[in-house]
mmCIF file of C-alpha atoms in Angstrom:
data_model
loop_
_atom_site.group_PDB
_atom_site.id
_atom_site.type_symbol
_atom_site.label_atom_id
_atom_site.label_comp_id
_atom_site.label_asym_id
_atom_site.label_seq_id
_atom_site.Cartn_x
_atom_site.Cartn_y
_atom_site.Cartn_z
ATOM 1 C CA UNK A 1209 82.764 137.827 41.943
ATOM 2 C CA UNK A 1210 83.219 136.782 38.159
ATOM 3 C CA UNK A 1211 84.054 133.566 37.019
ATOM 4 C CA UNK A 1212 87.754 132.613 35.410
ATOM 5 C CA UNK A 1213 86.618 131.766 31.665
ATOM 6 C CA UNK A 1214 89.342 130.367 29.798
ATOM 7 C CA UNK A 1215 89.044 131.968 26.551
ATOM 8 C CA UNK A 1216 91.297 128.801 24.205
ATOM 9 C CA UNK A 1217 89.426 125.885 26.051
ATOM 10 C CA UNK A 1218 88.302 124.791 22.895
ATOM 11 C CA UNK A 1219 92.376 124.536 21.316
ATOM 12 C CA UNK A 1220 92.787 122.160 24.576
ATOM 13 C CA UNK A 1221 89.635 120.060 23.717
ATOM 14 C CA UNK A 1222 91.430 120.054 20.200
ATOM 15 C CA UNK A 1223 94.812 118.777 21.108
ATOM 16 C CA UNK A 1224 92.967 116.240 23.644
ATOM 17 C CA UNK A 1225 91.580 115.005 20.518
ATOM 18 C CA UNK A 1226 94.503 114.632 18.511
ATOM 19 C CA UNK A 1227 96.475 113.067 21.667
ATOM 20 C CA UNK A 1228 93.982 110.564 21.414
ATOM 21 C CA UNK A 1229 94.089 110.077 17.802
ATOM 22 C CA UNK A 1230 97.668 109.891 18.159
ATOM 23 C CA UNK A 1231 97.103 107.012 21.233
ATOM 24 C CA UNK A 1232 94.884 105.001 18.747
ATOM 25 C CA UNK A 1233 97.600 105.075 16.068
ATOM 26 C CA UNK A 1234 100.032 104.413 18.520
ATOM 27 C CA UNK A 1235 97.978 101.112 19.836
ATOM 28 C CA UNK A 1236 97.272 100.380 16.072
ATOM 29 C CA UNK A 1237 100.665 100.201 15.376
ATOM 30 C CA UNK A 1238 101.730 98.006 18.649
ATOM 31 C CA UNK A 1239 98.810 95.661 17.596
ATOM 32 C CA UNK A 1240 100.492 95.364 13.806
ATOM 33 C CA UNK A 1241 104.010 94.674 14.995
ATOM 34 C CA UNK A 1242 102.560 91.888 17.643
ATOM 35 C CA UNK A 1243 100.860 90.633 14.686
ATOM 36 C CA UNK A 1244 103.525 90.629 12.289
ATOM 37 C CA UNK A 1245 105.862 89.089 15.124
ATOM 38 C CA UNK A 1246 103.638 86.110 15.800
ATOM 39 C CA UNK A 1247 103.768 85.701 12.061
ATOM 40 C CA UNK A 1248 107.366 85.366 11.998
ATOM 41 C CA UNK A 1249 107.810 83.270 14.639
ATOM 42 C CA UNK A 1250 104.816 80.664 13.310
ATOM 43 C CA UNK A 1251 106.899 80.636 10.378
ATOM 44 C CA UNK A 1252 110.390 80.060 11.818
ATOM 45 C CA UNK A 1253 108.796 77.214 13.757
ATOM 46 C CA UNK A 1254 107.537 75.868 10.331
ATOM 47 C CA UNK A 1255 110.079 76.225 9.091
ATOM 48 C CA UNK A 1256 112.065 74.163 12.067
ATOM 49 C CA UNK A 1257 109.412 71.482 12.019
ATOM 50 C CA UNK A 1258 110.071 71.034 8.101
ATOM 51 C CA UNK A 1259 113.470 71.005 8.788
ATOM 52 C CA UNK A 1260 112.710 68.077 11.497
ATOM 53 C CA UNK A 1261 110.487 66.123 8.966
ATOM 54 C CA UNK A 1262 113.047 65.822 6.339
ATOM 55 C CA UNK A 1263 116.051 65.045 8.870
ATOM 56 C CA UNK A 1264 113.432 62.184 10.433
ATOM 57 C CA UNK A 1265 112.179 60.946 6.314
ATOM 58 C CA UNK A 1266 116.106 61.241 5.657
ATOM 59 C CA UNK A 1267 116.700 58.601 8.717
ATOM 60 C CA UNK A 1268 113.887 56.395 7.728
ATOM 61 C CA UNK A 1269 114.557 56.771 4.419
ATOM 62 C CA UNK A 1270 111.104 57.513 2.858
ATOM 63 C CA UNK A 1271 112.540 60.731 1.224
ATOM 64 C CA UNK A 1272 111.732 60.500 -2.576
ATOM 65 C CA UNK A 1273 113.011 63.200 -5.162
ATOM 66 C CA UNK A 1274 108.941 64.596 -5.417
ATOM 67 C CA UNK A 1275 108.652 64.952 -1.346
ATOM 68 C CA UNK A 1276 112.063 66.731 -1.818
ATOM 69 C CA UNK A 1277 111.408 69.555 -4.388
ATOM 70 C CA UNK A 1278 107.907 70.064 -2.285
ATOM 71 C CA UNK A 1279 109.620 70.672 0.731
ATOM 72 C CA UNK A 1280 112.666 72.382 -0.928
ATOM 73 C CA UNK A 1281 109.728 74.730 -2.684
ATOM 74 C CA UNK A 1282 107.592 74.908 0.775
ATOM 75 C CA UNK A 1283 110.901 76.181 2.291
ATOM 76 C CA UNK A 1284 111.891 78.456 -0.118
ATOM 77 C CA UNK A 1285 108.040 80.002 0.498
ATOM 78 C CA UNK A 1286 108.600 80.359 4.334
ATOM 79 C CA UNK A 1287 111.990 81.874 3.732
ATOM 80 C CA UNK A 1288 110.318 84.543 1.358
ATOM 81 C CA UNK A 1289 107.755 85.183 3.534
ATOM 82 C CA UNK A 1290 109.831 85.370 6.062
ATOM 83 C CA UNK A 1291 112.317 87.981 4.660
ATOM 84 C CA UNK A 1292 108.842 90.108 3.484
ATOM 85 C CA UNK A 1293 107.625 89.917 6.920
ATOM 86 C CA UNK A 1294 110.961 91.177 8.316
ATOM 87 C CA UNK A 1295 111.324 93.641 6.051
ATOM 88 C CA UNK A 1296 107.191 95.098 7.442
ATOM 89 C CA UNK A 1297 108.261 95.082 10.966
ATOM 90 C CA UNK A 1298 111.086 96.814 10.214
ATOM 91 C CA UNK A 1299 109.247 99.496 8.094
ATOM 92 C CA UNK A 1300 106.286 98.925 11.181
ATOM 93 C CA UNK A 1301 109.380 99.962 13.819
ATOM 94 C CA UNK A 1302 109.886 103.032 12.102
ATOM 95 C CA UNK A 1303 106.504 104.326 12.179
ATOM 96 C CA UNK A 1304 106.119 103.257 15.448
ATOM 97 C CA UNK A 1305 108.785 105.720 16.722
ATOM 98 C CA UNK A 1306 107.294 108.579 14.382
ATOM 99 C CA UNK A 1307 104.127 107.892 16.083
ATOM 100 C CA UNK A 1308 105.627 107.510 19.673
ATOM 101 C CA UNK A 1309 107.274 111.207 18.665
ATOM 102 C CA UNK A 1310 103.721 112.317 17.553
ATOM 103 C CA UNK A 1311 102.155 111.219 20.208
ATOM 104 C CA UNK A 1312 104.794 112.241 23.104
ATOM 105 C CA UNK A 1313 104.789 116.026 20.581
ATOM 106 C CA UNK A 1314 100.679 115.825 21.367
ATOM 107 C CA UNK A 1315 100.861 115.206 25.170
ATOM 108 C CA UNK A 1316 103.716 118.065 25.464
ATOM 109 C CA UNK A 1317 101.304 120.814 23.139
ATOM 110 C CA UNK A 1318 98.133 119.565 25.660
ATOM 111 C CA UNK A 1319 100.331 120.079 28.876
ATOM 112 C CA UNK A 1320 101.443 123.476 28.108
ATOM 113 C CA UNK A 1321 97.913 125.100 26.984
ATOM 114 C CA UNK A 1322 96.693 123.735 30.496
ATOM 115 C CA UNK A 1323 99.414 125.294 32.122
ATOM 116 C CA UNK A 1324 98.781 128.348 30.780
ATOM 117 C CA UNK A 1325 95.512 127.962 31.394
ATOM 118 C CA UNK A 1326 96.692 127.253 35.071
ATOM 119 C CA UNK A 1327 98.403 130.560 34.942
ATOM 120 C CA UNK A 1328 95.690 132.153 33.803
ATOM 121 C CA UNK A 1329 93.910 131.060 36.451
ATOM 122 C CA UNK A 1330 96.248 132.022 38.976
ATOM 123 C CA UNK A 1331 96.979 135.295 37.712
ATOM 124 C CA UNK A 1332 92.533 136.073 37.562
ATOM 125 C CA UNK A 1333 92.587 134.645 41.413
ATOM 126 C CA UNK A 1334 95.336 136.956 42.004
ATOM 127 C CA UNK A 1335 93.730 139.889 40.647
ATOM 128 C CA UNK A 1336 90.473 139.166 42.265
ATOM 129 C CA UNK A 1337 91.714 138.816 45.325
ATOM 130 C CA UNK A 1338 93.483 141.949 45.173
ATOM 131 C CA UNK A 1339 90.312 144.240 44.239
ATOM 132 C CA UNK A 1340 89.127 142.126 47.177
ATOM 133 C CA UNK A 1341 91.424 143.468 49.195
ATOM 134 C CA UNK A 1342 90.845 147.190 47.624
ATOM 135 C CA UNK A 1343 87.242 146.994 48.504
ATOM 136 C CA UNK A 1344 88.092 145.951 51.813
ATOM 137 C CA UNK A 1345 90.470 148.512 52.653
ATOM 138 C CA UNK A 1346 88.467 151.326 51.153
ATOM 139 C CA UNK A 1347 85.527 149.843 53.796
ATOM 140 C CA UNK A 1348 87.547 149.678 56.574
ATOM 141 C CA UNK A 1349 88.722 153.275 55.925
ATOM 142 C CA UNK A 1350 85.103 154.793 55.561
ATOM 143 C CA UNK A 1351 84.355 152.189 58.973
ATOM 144 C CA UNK A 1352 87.656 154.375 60.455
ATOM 145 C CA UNK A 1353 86.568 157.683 59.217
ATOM 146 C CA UNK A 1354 82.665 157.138 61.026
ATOM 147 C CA UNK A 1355 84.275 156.150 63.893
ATOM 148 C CA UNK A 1356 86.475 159.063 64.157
ATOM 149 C CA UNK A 1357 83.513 161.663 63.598
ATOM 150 C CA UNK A 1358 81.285 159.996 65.511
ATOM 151 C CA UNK A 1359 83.837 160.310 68.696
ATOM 152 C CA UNK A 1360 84.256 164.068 67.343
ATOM 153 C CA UNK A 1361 80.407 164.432 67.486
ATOM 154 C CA UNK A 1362 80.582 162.965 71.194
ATOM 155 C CA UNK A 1363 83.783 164.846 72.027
ATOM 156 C CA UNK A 1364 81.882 167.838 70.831
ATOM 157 C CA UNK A 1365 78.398 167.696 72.872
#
């Protein structure tokens, strides 16, 4: 009996590949947005501890008009960064639903070349099963047809 021998296994090995590549981005990308959150929220918390320091100099009254413009400047610096680093993860949540569509479009092209490959499959194991069945039949019918000569031949003598 012959073998089933998928003739486009290597465009399923291919769109493995770029499911994967597509996985990797996807994890890059996840990675880079944690990142960039942490960032943001190390900065807010700066940015609430400065606030703290002042409001505690202001009660003790050690704030001078130099301490001032370095934390007003500090501040202004967090809040920048702060706004660029918004501005990324927004951009980074964008890409990360293109990718999540790339990689959800990869996983979809995979499935349906192994399901036709599946078919495939099926449809050889169908075939081969019914010239099985042929050769079977056509045996059984010569078996039949010695049989019924043979009894002839008996009947006969």
């Amino acid at each position: 009996m012959a073998a089933f021998k998928f003739r486009l296994d290597f465009l399923i090995t291919l769109r493995r590949r770029r499911e994967e590549e597509a996985a990797v981005r996807l994890t890059r990308r996840l990675a880079s947005i944690r990142e960039l959150e942490d960032k943001i929220e190390a900065r807010e918390s700066d940015r609430a501890r400065l606030s703290e320091e002042i409001s505690e100099r202001g009660r003790l009254g050690t704030v001078t008009p130099a301490l001032l413009s370095l934390y007003s400047g500090y501040q202004a610096k967090l809040l920048q960064d702060l706004k660029k680093a918004d501005e990324l993860l927004t951009l980074s949540r964008r890409e990360l639903a293109k990718e999540q569509a790339a990689l959800r479009k990869a996983v979809i092209e995979r499935q349906i070349m192994e399901r036709i490959r599946e078919k495939q499959a099926e449809a050889f194991q169908a075939e081969e099963f019914r010239k099985e069945q042929n050769v079977l039949e056509e045996m059984h019918a010569l078996v039949k047809a010695r049989r019924d000569r043979m009894e002839r031949e008996d009947d006969a003598s």
